[in-house]
Amino acid sequence: MSFRENLARARGHIVMILALILGLVLVLWLETLGEPQPDASAGPDMMQPFDDLDPLPLAIRGESSDRDMEHARIAWTYFQNNVDEGTGLANSVHAYPSTTMWETGSYVVAILSAERLGLIDRPEAHDRLDRAIASLSDLRLFQDVLPNKAYHTRTLQLVDYGNQPVELGLGWSALDVARIVGTMGLVQRNHPELAPAVEALLNGWQLDQMVDGGELIGTNVSDGNIRRNQEGRVGYEQYAAKAMMLFGFDVFRAYDVSGDLMVQRVEGQPIPVDTRLHRATTPAFVVSEPYLFDGLEFGFDDRSHRFATAIYRAQEGRFAETGKLTAVTESHLHEAPYFAYSTVWGGGAPWAVMTFQGERIDSRRTLATKAAFGWDALFGTDYTARLVDAVEQFADPAKGWPEGIYEETGAVNGSTTANTNAVVLAALAFKAHGPLVRVAP
C-alpha cells in the first residue's frame, strides 16, 4: 500500500490528534491569559513583594519621658470630660453622647493605657472597667443577638447615626463587635479579677452569629429588611480576626489574605490592597488605622509587620517626594461630611481622600494625630518624630488632642474623638511597655 493510501486511511486519527494538540494549546493559552499580573492582581504570589521586604525594627523604649507624660495627660483629659457618670461609657466625639462598640473598645484601651502610664491607679482602672462592662451587659441587643451599631451613652438606647432612638436598630457591625471583644481579651489579661464579668458579658452575646464559614458577618437594615453580609477588607479584617481568635472563634478565612490580595505600588512600596470593593462599588481603602491598632494592642505578626512597614514607608516616601508631611488614616472632620478616609491607596488611586460613599474630597486630607503618634511609637524614626512635632502645637490641655491638621490649608481639624485620644495613650504606653496584650510587669 502506497504512502498516500496509508495517509488517507489514517486521516481520521491524524485529525483527532491535531484536535487534541490544538485543544491543549488553547487551554494553556487561556490559563496564561488569566494569570495574575505582577503588582496588580490577586493570589498567593502577591505575598512575594512582602517576603522580599525587611520589616522595620520596633521602637519599644522601656520608659516614658516627661514630654510623653504631658502628651498622655492631655489625651486622658478627653476621657475625664466625656465619660458619662451614670453609665460609665465614653462619648465617641467630644460632648456628643453617642458611641459604638468600636469607640467603646477605644475607651477600654485608653483605661488600660492610662493605668500603665500611671495616670490612674489600679483601683480606678478596675472601677472604670467594671462600670463599662456592667453597662455593656445592660444593652438591648439588636434582635437579642449582638450589640447595635450605635447607642446613646446616657440612656443606653439603640440609636441611629443621628443619635435618635430607633426601635429596630441599625444592625450589628462585625468589625465593631470584634473590636470590643478583643479589648475584653485585654481586660482579662490585665485585670484577671474581671474575667468572670467578661465571660458573663460575652456569653450573653450570640457571637457565633457573626462567624460563618470562617468569615465575619455583619447585618444591615434597609427599608425594614435585615440583610447579612461579609464584612471587612484587608487590614481591618485581619485585625478583627485576631480579636475573635482570643476567644477561640474559627475565623480562618477572615485572617487569610491570599484570596483577596493585590499589590499596588505607591512611592515604590508594595501596598496591600483588597480586591473586593468597598460597598460593592468603590475600590477598597488602605489606611494606617488597623495596623496601628494591631501593633499597639496585640503586637504585629510577621505578615502585619511587613504590611505596616510598607504602608508607613509610602507615607515617608511621599514626604521625601513632595515635602508634605504625611500620616494618613480615617478621621472625623470638624465640618461636613464629618468623616473621611485619607488613604495610601483607595478608590482606584494613590493618596485619595474618600467619603464613606466613595466620593473624592482630597481637600480634607488630614495629617492625623493618631497616625503621627502611632507610627512614632511603633517605628521611632526621624520622620515620625517630625510628625509628632507637627501636631504637638495643636493639643488642647483642657479638651484633648484634635484629629490633626488639614494638609491643604494648615488649619486644625478640630474634631476631638475617643479614637484619636485612645491611640495617643496606647502609643505612649507601647513606648514604655510594648503591646497591651502583654501583661505589664
PDB file of C-alpha atoms in Angstrom, residues 131-408:
ATOM      1  CA  ARG A 131     -18.811  50.064  85.191  1.00  0.00           C
ATOM      2  CA  ALA A 132     -18.339  49.880  81.440  1.00  0.00           C
ATOM      3  CA  ILE A 133     -18.784  46.088  81.428  1.00  0.00           C
ATOM      4  CA  ALA A 134     -21.932  46.430  83.538  1.00  0.00           C
ATOM      5  CA  SER A 135     -23.445  48.903  81.063  1.00  0.00           C
ATOM      6  CA  LEU A 136     -22.487  46.705  78.111  1.00  0.00           C
ATOM      7  CA  SER A 137     -24.299  43.866  79.872  1.00  0.00           C
ATOM      8  CA  ASP A 138     -27.420  46.046  80.151  1.00  0.00           C
ATOM      9  CA  LEU A 139     -27.604  46.978  76.460  1.00  0.00           C
ATOM     10  CA  ARG A 140     -30.655  45.952  74.482  1.00  0.00           C
ATOM     11  CA  LEU A 141     -29.162  43.925  71.667  1.00  0.00           C
ATOM     12  CA  PHE A 142     -30.150  44.073  68.039  1.00  0.00           C
ATOM     13  CA  GLN A 143     -32.814  41.343  67.770  1.00  0.00           C
ATOM     14  CA  ASP A 144     -31.442  39.932  71.054  1.00  0.00           C
ATOM     15  CA  VAL A 145     -28.339  38.739  69.185  1.00  0.00           C
ATOM     16  CA  LEU A 146     -25.484  41.281  69.218  1.00  0.00           C
ATOM     17  CA  PRO A 147     -24.916  44.959  70.037  1.00  0.00           C
ATOM     18  CA  ASN A 148     -26.473  47.535  67.725  1.00  0.00           C
ATOM     19  CA  LYS A 149     -24.198  49.762  65.663  1.00  0.00           C
ATOM     20  CA  ALA A 150     -24.819  52.803  67.887  1.00  0.00           C
ATOM     21  CA  TYR A 151     -26.061  53.640  71.409  1.00  0.00           C
ATOM     22  CA  HIS A 152     -26.824  56.756  73.424  1.00  0.00           C
ATOM     23  CA  THR A 153     -24.186  56.975  76.151  1.00  0.00           C
ATOM     24  CA  ARG A 154     -26.599  58.367  78.778  1.00  0.00           C
ATOM     25  CA  THR A 155     -29.736  56.321  78.138  1.00  0.00           C
ATOM     26  CA  LEU A 156     -28.197  53.194  76.514  1.00  0.00           C
ATOM     27  CA  GLN A 157     -30.963  53.355  73.903  1.00  0.00           C
ATOM     28  CA  LEU A 158     -30.450  51.945  70.421  1.00  0.00           C
ATOM     29  CA  VAL A 159     -29.948  54.961  68.168  1.00  0.00           C
ATOM     30  CA  ASP A 160     -29.274  55.779  64.549  1.00  0.00           C
ATOM     31  CA  TYR A 161     -26.224  57.707  63.373  1.00  0.00           C
ATOM     32  CA  GLY A 162     -28.045  60.953  64.164  1.00  0.00           C
ATOM     33  CA  ASN A 163     -28.276  59.729  67.790  1.00  0.00           C
ATOM     34  CA  GLN A 164     -32.046  59.410  67.544  1.00  0.00           C
ATOM     35  CA  PRO A 165     -33.776  56.382  69.118  1.00  0.00           C
ATOM     36  CA  VAL A 166     -34.760  53.622  66.693  1.00  0.00           C
ATOM     37  CA  GLU A 167     -36.893  50.678  67.737  1.00  0.00           C
ATOM     38  CA  LEU A 168     -35.432  48.069  65.408  1.00  0.00           C
ATOM     39  CA  GLY A 169     -31.871  49.394  65.309  1.00  0.00           C
ATOM     40  CA  LEU A 170     -29.266  49.547  62.571  1.00  0.00           C
ATOM     41  CA  GLY A 171     -27.940  46.003  62.695  1.00  0.00           C
ATOM     42  CA  TRP A 172     -24.572  44.949  64.021  1.00  0.00           C
ATOM     43  CA  SER A 173     -21.078  45.627  62.700  1.00  0.00           C
ATOM     44  CA  ALA A 174     -18.870  42.542  62.850  1.00  0.00           C
ATOM     45  CA  LEU A 175     -15.735  44.702  62.904  1.00  0.00           C
ATOM     46  CA  ASP A 176     -17.036  46.850  65.770  1.00  0.00           C
ATOM     47  CA  VAL A 177     -18.153  43.840  67.793  1.00  0.00           C
ATOM     48  CA  ALA A 178     -14.810  42.122  67.168  1.00  0.00           C
ATOM     49  CA  ARG A 179     -13.005  45.208  68.465  1.00  0.00           C
ATOM     50  CA  ILE A 180     -14.910  45.270  71.751  1.00  0.00           C
ATOM     51  CA  VAL A 181     -14.400  41.501  72.054  1.00  0.00           C
ATOM     52  CA  GLY A 182     -10.658  41.961  71.518  1.00  0.00           C
ATOM     53  CA  THR A 183     -10.441  44.664  74.171  1.00  0.00           C
ATOM     54  CA  MET A 184     -12.284  42.375  76.587  1.00  0.00           C
ATOM     55  CA  GLY A 185      -9.449  39.927  75.999  1.00  0.00           C
ATOM     56  CA  LEU A 186      -7.024  42.670  77.006  1.00  0.00           C
ATOM     57  CA  VAL A 187      -9.074  43.265  80.163  1.00  0.00           C
ATOM     58  CA  GLN A 188      -8.869  39.577  81.099  1.00  0.00           C
ATOM     59  CA  ARG A 189      -5.090  39.590  80.758  1.00  0.00           C
ATOM     60  CA  ASN A 190      -4.508  42.841  82.608  1.00  0.00           C
ATOM     61  CA  HIS A 191      -7.324  42.560  85.193  1.00  0.00           C
ATOM     62  CA  PRO A 192      -7.917  38.835  85.728  1.00  0.00           C
ATOM     63  CA  GLU A 193     -10.273  39.622  88.608  1.00  0.00           C
ATOM     64  CA  LEU A 194     -12.712  40.909  85.961  1.00  0.00           C
ATOM     65  CA  ALA A 195     -12.547  37.711  83.875  1.00  0.00           C
ATOM     66  CA  PRO A 196     -15.856  36.341  85.251  1.00  0.00           C
ATOM     67  CA  ALA A 197     -17.642  39.595  84.337  1.00  0.00           C
ATOM     68  CA  VAL A 198     -16.130  39.475  80.852  1.00  0.00           C
ATOM     69  CA  GLU A 199     -17.168  35.869  80.369  1.00  0.00           C
ATOM     70  CA  ALA A 200     -20.705  36.634  81.530  1.00  0.00           C
ATOM     71  CA  LEU A 201     -20.933  39.593  79.136  1.00  0.00           C
ATOM     72  CA  LEU A 202     -19.724  37.673  76.094  1.00  0.00           C
ATOM     73  CA  ASN A 203     -21.812  34.616  76.929  1.00  0.00           C
ATOM     74  CA  GLY A 204     -24.855  36.883  76.671  1.00  0.00           C
ATOM     75  CA  TRP A 205     -23.978  37.786  73.092  1.00  0.00           C
ATOM     76  CA  GLN A 206     -24.525  35.330  70.263  1.00  0.00           C
ATOM     77  CA  LEU A 207     -21.057  35.801  68.811  1.00  0.00           C
ATOM     78  CA  ASP A 208     -21.367  32.668  66.703  1.00  0.00           C
ATOM     79  CA  GLN A 209     -23.977  34.528  64.620  1.00  0.00           C
ATOM     80  CA  MET A 210     -21.273  36.802  63.185  1.00  0.00           C
ATOM     81  CA  VAL A 211     -18.958  33.972  62.139  1.00  0.00           C
ATOM     82  CA  ASP A 212     -19.901  31.877  59.120  1.00  0.00           C
ATOM     83  CA  GLY A 213     -17.530  29.617  57.216  1.00  0.00           C
ATOM     84  CA  GLY A 214     -14.531  31.357  58.783  1.00  0.00           C
ATOM     85  CA  GLU A 215     -15.722  34.819  57.695  1.00  0.00           C
ATOM     86  CA  LEU A 216     -17.033  37.775  59.685  1.00  0.00           C
ATOM     87  CA  ILE A 217     -20.688  38.548  59.069  1.00  0.00           C
ATOM     88  CA  GLY A 218     -22.478  41.832  59.785  1.00  0.00           C
ATOM     89  CA  THR A 219     -26.078  42.882  59.303  1.00  0.00           C
ATOM     90  CA  ASN A 220     -27.717  45.926  57.747  1.00  0.00           C
ATOM     91  CA  VAL A 221     -31.282  47.199  57.899  1.00  0.00           C
ATOM     92  CA  SER A 222     -32.704  48.559  54.656  1.00  0.00           C
ATOM     93  CA  ASP A 223     -36.370  49.501  54.315  1.00  0.00           C
ATOM     94  CA  GLY A 224     -37.122  47.331  57.315  1.00  0.00           C
ATOM     95  CA  ASN A 225     -35.366  44.312  55.810  1.00  0.00           C
ATOM     96  CA  ILE A 226     -32.376  42.753  57.541  1.00  0.00           C
ATOM     97  CA  ARG A 227     -29.527  41.593  55.356  1.00  0.00           C
ATOM     98  CA  ARG A 228     -26.429  39.628  56.313  1.00  0.00           C
ATOM     99  CA  ASN A 229     -23.147  40.412  54.581  1.00  0.00           C
ATOM    100  CA  GLN A 230     -19.480  39.520  54.754  1.00  0.00           C
ATOM    101  CA  GLU A 231     -17.635  42.346  56.497  1.00  0.00           C
ATOM    102  CA  GLY A 232     -14.054  43.517  56.453  1.00  0.00           C
ATOM    103  CA  ARG A 233     -11.278  44.201  53.965  1.00  0.00           C
ATOM    104  CA  VAL A 234      -7.523  43.574  54.110  1.00  0.00           C
ATOM    105  CA  GLY A 235      -6.186  45.243  57.256  1.00  0.00           C
ATOM    106  CA  TYR A 236      -9.345  45.664  59.300  1.00  0.00           C
ATOM    107  CA  GLU A 237     -10.447  42.104  58.591  1.00  0.00           C
ATOM    108  CA  GLN A 238      -7.245  40.536  59.941  1.00  0.00           C
ATOM    109  CA  TYR A 239      -7.233  42.821  62.999  1.00  0.00           C
ATOM    110  CA  ALA A 240     -10.811  41.760  63.778  1.00  0.00           C
ATOM    111  CA  ALA A 241      -9.935  38.109  63.199  1.00  0.00           C
ATOM    112  CA  LYS A 242      -7.126  38.320  65.758  1.00  0.00           C
ATOM    113  CA  ALA A 243      -9.596  39.730  68.268  1.00  0.00           C
ATOM    114  CA  MET A 244     -12.028  36.862  67.751  1.00  0.00           C
ATOM    115  CA  MET A 245      -9.230  34.296  67.928  1.00  0.00           C
ATOM    116  CA  LEU A 246      -8.557  35.395  71.514  1.00  0.00           C
ATOM    117  CA  PHE A 247     -11.833  33.674  72.411  1.00  0.00           C
ATOM    118  CA  GLY A 248     -11.390  30.613  70.225  1.00  0.00           C
ATOM    119  CA  PHE A 249     -13.526  31.518  67.212  1.00  0.00           C
ATOM    120  CA  ASP A 250     -12.591  29.918  63.898  1.00  0.00           C
ATOM    121  CA  VAL A 251     -12.153  32.895  61.574  1.00  0.00           C
ATOM    122  CA  PHE A 252      -9.584  31.350  59.272  1.00  0.00           C
ATOM    123  CA  ARG A 253     -10.982  32.968  56.123  1.00  0.00           C
ATOM    124  CA  ALA A 254     -11.031  36.413  57.721  1.00  0.00           C
ATOM    125  CA  TYR A 255      -7.419  36.062  58.843  1.00  0.00           C
ATOM    126  CA  ASP A 256      -6.199  34.761  55.478  1.00  0.00           C
ATOM    127  CA  VAL A 257      -5.431  37.394  52.825  1.00  0.00           C
ATOM    128  CA  SER A 258      -4.254  35.206  49.953  1.00  0.00           C
ATOM    129  CA  GLY A 259      -7.517  35.051  48.050  1.00  0.00           C
ATOM    130  CA  ASP A 260      -8.311  38.770  48.239  1.00  0.00           C
ATOM    131  CA  LEU A 261      -4.921  40.461  47.964  1.00  0.00           C
ATOM    132  CA  MET A 262      -3.470  42.588  45.226  1.00  0.00           C
ATOM    133  CA  VAL A 263      -0.438  44.850  45.339  1.00  0.00           C
ATOM    134  CA  GLN A 264      -0.411  48.476  44.238  1.00  0.00           C
ATOM    135  CA  ARG A 265       2.912  50.294  44.140  1.00  0.00           C
ATOM    136  CA  VAL A 266       2.861  53.650  45.929  1.00  0.00           C
ATOM    137  CA  GLU A 267       6.082  55.655  46.290  1.00  0.00           C
ATOM    138  CA  GLY A 268       7.911  52.459  45.340  1.00  0.00           C
ATOM    139  CA  GLN A 269       6.339  50.454  48.182  1.00  0.00           C
ATOM    140  CA  PRO A 270       4.129  47.367  47.796  1.00  0.00           C
ATOM    141  CA  ILE A 271       0.792  48.354  49.302  1.00  0.00           C
ATOM    142  CA  PRO A 272      -1.584  45.516  50.313  1.00  0.00           C
ATOM    143  CA  VAL A 273      -4.967  46.236  48.728  1.00  0.00           C
ATOM    144  CA  ASP A 274      -8.169  44.201  48.864  1.00  0.00           C
ATOM    145  CA  THR A 275      -9.542  43.051  45.511  1.00  0.00           C
ATOM    146  CA  ARG A 276     -13.100  43.322  46.835  1.00  0.00           C
ATOM    147  CA  LEU A 277     -14.987  46.586  46.515  1.00  0.00           C
ATOM    148  CA  HIS A 278     -15.995  48.969  49.289  1.00  0.00           C
ATOM    149  CA  ARG A 279     -19.802  48.954  49.460  1.00  0.00           C
ATOM    150  CA  ALA A 280     -19.752  46.847  46.277  1.00  0.00           C
ATOM    151  CA  THR A 281     -18.981  49.964  44.198  1.00  0.00           C
ATOM    152  CA  THR A 282     -15.626  51.544  45.103  1.00  0.00           C
ATOM    153  CA  PRO A 283     -12.111  50.033  45.154  1.00  0.00           C
ATOM    154  CA  ALA A 284     -11.153  49.317  48.753  1.00  0.00           C
ATOM    155  CA  PHE A 285      -9.346  51.793  51.025  1.00  0.00           C
ATOM    156  CA  VAL A 286      -5.904  51.357  52.616  1.00  0.00           C
ATOM    157  CA  VAL A 287      -5.329  53.471  55.730  1.00  0.00           C
ATOM    158  CA  SER A 288      -2.969  53.329  58.701  1.00  0.00           C
ATOM    159  CA  GLU A 289      -5.526  52.628  61.419  1.00  0.00           C
ATOM    160  CA  PRO A 290      -5.916  48.827  61.536  1.00  0.00           C
ATOM    161  CA  TYR A 291      -2.148  48.373  61.503  1.00  0.00           C
ATOM    162  CA  LEU A 292      -1.703  50.878  64.335  1.00  0.00           C
ATOM    163  CA  PHE A 293      -4.317  49.071  66.452  1.00  0.00           C
ATOM    164  CA  ASP A 294      -2.805  45.693  65.635  1.00  0.00           C
ATOM    165  CA  GLY A 295       0.724  46.680  66.592  1.00  0.00           C
ATOM    166  CA  LEU A 296      -0.131  48.703  69.689  1.00  0.00           C
ATOM    167  CA  GLU A 297      -2.724  46.315  71.134  1.00  0.00           C
ATOM    168  CA  PHE A 298      -1.875  42.770  70.027  1.00  0.00           C
ATOM    169  CA  GLY A 299       1.644  43.107  68.639  1.00  0.00           C
ATOM    170  CA  PHE A 300       2.416  42.519  64.979  1.00  0.00           C
ATOM    171  CA  ASP A 301       2.595  39.079  63.455  1.00  0.00           C
ATOM    172  CA  ASP A 302       5.164  38.663  60.676  1.00  0.00           C
ATOM    173  CA  ARG A 303       2.686  39.489  57.918  1.00  0.00           C
ATOM    174  CA  SER A 304       1.111  42.545  59.524  1.00  0.00           C
ATOM    175  CA  HIS A 305       4.595  43.818  60.450  1.00  0.00           C
ATOM    176  CA  ARG A 306       5.618  43.723  56.786  1.00  0.00           C
ATOM    177  CA  PHE A 307       2.347  45.269  55.601  1.00  0.00           C
ATOM    178  CA  ALA A 308       2.671  48.043  58.178  1.00  0.00           C
ATOM    179  CA  THR A 309       6.272  48.722  57.185  1.00  0.00           C
ATOM    180  CA  ALA A 310       5.289  49.219  53.535  1.00  0.00           C
ATOM    181  CA  ILE A 311       2.326  51.445  54.422  1.00  0.00           C
ATOM    182  CA  TYR A 312       4.482  53.579  56.713  1.00  0.00           C
ATOM    183  CA  ARG A 313       7.343  53.825  54.220  1.00  0.00           C
ATOM    184  CA  ALA A 314       4.985  55.007  51.471  1.00  0.00           C
ATOM    185  CA  GLN A 315       3.948  57.917  53.688  1.00  0.00           C
ATOM    186  CA  GLU A 316       7.551  58.783  54.469  1.00  0.00           C
ATOM    187  CA  GLY A 317       8.282  58.477  50.735  1.00  0.00           C
ATOM    188  CA  ARG A 318       5.520  60.946  49.844  1.00  0.00           C
ATOM    189  CA  PHE A 319       7.125  63.467  52.191  1.00  0.00           C
ATOM    190  CA  ALA A 320      10.521  62.905  50.572  1.00  0.00           C
ATOM    191  CA  GLU A 321       8.945  63.411  47.149  1.00  0.00           C
ATOM    192  CA  THR A 322       6.655  66.383  47.883  1.00  0.00           C
ATOM    193  CA  GLY A 323       7.813  67.941  51.146  1.00  0.00           C
ATOM    194  CA  LYS A 324       4.306  67.389  52.580  1.00  0.00           C
ATOM    195  CA  LEU A 325       4.204  65.710  55.968  1.00  0.00           C
ATOM    196  CA  THR A 326       2.014  62.651  55.519  1.00  0.00           C
ATOM    197  CA  ALA A 327       0.343  60.499  58.174  1.00  0.00           C
ATOM    198  CA  VAL A 328      -2.988  59.361  56.800  1.00  0.00           C
ATOM    199  CA  THR A 329      -5.860  57.293  58.099  1.00  0.00           C
ATOM    200  CA  GLU A 330      -9.582  57.556  58.649  1.00  0.00           C
ATOM    201  CA  SER A 331     -10.593  60.691  60.542  1.00  0.00           C
ATOM    202  CA  HIS A 332     -13.563  62.584  61.795  1.00  0.00           C
ATOM    203  CA  LEU A 333     -13.861  66.053  60.257  1.00  0.00           C
ATOM    204  CA  HIS A 334     -14.957  69.200  62.050  1.00  0.00           C
ATOM    205  CA  GLU A 335     -17.314  70.065  59.172  1.00  0.00           C
ATOM    206  CA  ALA A 336     -19.430  68.265  56.553  1.00  0.00           C
ATOM    207  CA  PRO A 337     -19.185  65.466  55.536  1.00  0.00           C
ATOM    208  CA  TYR A 338     -17.754  64.895  59.052  1.00  0.00           C
ATOM    209  CA  PHE A 339     -15.812  61.725  58.214  1.00  0.00           C
ATOM    210  CA  ALA A 340     -13.216  60.780  55.612  1.00  0.00           C
ATOM    211  CA  TYR A 341     -10.756  58.048  54.716  1.00  0.00           C
ATOM    212  CA  SER A 342      -7.392  59.616  53.905  1.00  0.00           C
ATOM    213  CA  THR A 343      -5.839  56.698  52.077  1.00  0.00           C
ATOM    214  CA  VAL A 344      -2.450  55.495  50.968  1.00  0.00           C
ATOM    215  CA  TRP A 345      -4.365  53.864  48.144  1.00  0.00           C
ATOM    216  CA  GLY A 346      -8.111  53.916  47.708  1.00  0.00           C
ATOM    217  CA  GLY A 347     -10.878  54.356  45.211  1.00  0.00           C
ATOM    218  CA  GLY A 348      -8.510  53.246  42.475  1.00  0.00           C
ATOM    219  CA  ALA A 349      -5.721  55.791  43.074  1.00  0.00           C
ATOM    220  CA  PRO A 350      -2.877  56.626  45.485  1.00  0.00           C
ATOM    221  CA  TRP A 351      -3.464  59.226  48.197  1.00  0.00           C
ATOM    222  CA  ALA A 352      -7.188  59.540  47.525  1.00  0.00           C
ATOM    223  CA  VAL A 353      -9.373  61.023  50.262  1.00  0.00           C
ATOM    224  CA  MET A 354     -12.790  59.394  50.202  1.00  0.00           C
ATOM    225  CA  THR A 355     -16.145  59.682  51.883  1.00  0.00           C
ATOM    226  CA  PHE A 356     -17.840  56.511  53.067  1.00  0.00           C
ATOM    227  CA  GLN A 357     -19.995  56.723  49.943  1.00  0.00           C
ATOM    228  CA  GLY A 358     -16.873  56.735  47.752  1.00  0.00           C
ATOM    229  CA  GLU A 359     -16.683  60.411  46.730  1.00  0.00           C
ATOM    230  CA  ARG A 360     -13.285  62.143  46.396  1.00  0.00           C
ATOM    231  CA  ILE A 361     -12.654  65.021  48.833  1.00  0.00           C
ATOM    232  CA  ASP A 362      -8.876  65.459  48.640  1.00  0.00           C
ATOM    233  CA  SER A 363      -9.049  68.936  50.177  1.00  0.00           C
ATOM    234  CA  ARG A 364      -9.860  67.250  53.511  1.00  0.00           C
ATOM    235  CA  ARG A 365      -6.615  65.237  53.692  1.00  0.00           C
ATOM    236  CA  THR A 366      -5.533  65.359  57.331  1.00  0.00           C
ATOM    237  CA  LEU A 367      -2.126  64.922  58.914  1.00  0.00           C
ATOM    238  CA  ALA A 368      -3.659  62.648  61.539  1.00  0.00           C
ATOM    239  CA  THR A 369      -2.637  62.965  65.172  1.00  0.00           C
ATOM    240  CA  LYS A 370      -3.243  59.281  65.880  1.00  0.00           C
ATOM    241  CA  ALA A 371      -1.166  58.201  62.879  1.00  0.00           C
ATOM    242  CA  ALA A 372       1.673  60.510  63.934  1.00  0.00           C
ATOM    243  CA  PHE A 373       1.776  59.120  67.482  1.00  0.00           C
ATOM    244  CA  GLY A 374       1.094  55.535  66.402  1.00  0.00           C
ATOM    245  CA  TRP A 375       3.855  55.337  63.804  1.00  0.00           C
ATOM    246  CA  ASP A 376       6.270  57.114  66.155  1.00  0.00           C
ATOM    247  CA  ALA A 377       5.626  54.580  68.916  1.00  0.00           C
ATOM    248  CA  LEU A 378       5.938  51.597  66.591  1.00  0.00           C
ATOM    249  CA  PHE A 379       8.944  52.607  64.485  1.00  0.00           C
ATOM    250  CA  GLY A 380      10.516  55.656  66.140  1.00  0.00           C
ATOM    251  CA  THR A 381      12.228  57.177  63.096  1.00  0.00           C
ATOM    252  CA  ASP A 382      13.426  60.721  62.496  1.00  0.00           C
ATOM    253  CA  TYR A 383      10.414  61.182  60.246  1.00  0.00           C
ATOM    254  CA  THR A 384       7.893  60.026  62.865  1.00  0.00           C
ATOM    255  CA  ALA A 385       9.460  62.451  65.337  1.00  0.00           C
ATOM    256  CA  ARG A 386       8.766  65.250  62.833  1.00  0.00           C
ATOM    257  CA  LEU A 387       5.144  64.133  62.618  1.00  0.00           C
ATOM    258  CA  VAL A 388       4.697  64.386  66.387  1.00  0.00           C
ATOM    259  CA  ASP A 389       6.418  67.782  66.415  1.00  0.00           C
ATOM    260  CA  ALA A 390       3.979  68.992  63.756  1.00  0.00           C
ATOM    261  CA  VAL A 391       0.815  68.078  65.652  1.00  0.00           C
ATOM    262  CA  GLU A 392       2.087  68.880  69.140  1.00  0.00           C
ATOM    263  CA  GLN A 393       1.386  72.604  68.946  1.00  0.00           C
ATOM    264  CA  PHE A 394      -2.341  71.991  68.390  1.00  0.00           C
ATOM    265  CA  ALA A 395      -3.013  69.989  71.561  1.00  0.00           C
ATOM    266  CA  ASP A 396      -5.690  71.405  73.853  1.00  0.00           C
ATOM    267  CA  PRO A 397      -4.830  70.641  77.505  1.00  0.00           C
ATOM    268  CA  ALA A 398      -8.434  71.325  78.520  1.00  0.00           C
ATOM    269  CA  LYS A 399     -10.023  69.131  75.848  1.00  0.00           C
ATOM    270  CA  GLY A 400      -7.581  66.618  74.371  1.00  0.00           C
ATOM    271  CA  TRP A 401      -5.893  66.003  71.045  1.00  0.00           C
ATOM    272  CA  PRO A 402      -7.710  67.108  67.882  1.00  0.00           C
ATOM    273  CA  GLU A 403      -7.881  64.885  64.812  1.00  0.00           C
ATOM    274  CA  GLY A 404      -4.983  66.678  63.118  1.00  0.00           C
ATOM    275  CA  ILE A 405      -4.106  69.303  60.521  1.00  0.00           C
ATOM    276  CA  TYR A 406      -5.646  69.802  57.087  1.00  0.00           C
ATOM    277  CA  GLU A 407      -2.823  69.469  54.575  1.00  0.00           C
ATOM    278  CA  GLU A 408      -4.230  71.954  52.073  1.00  0.00           C
TER     279      GLU A 408
END
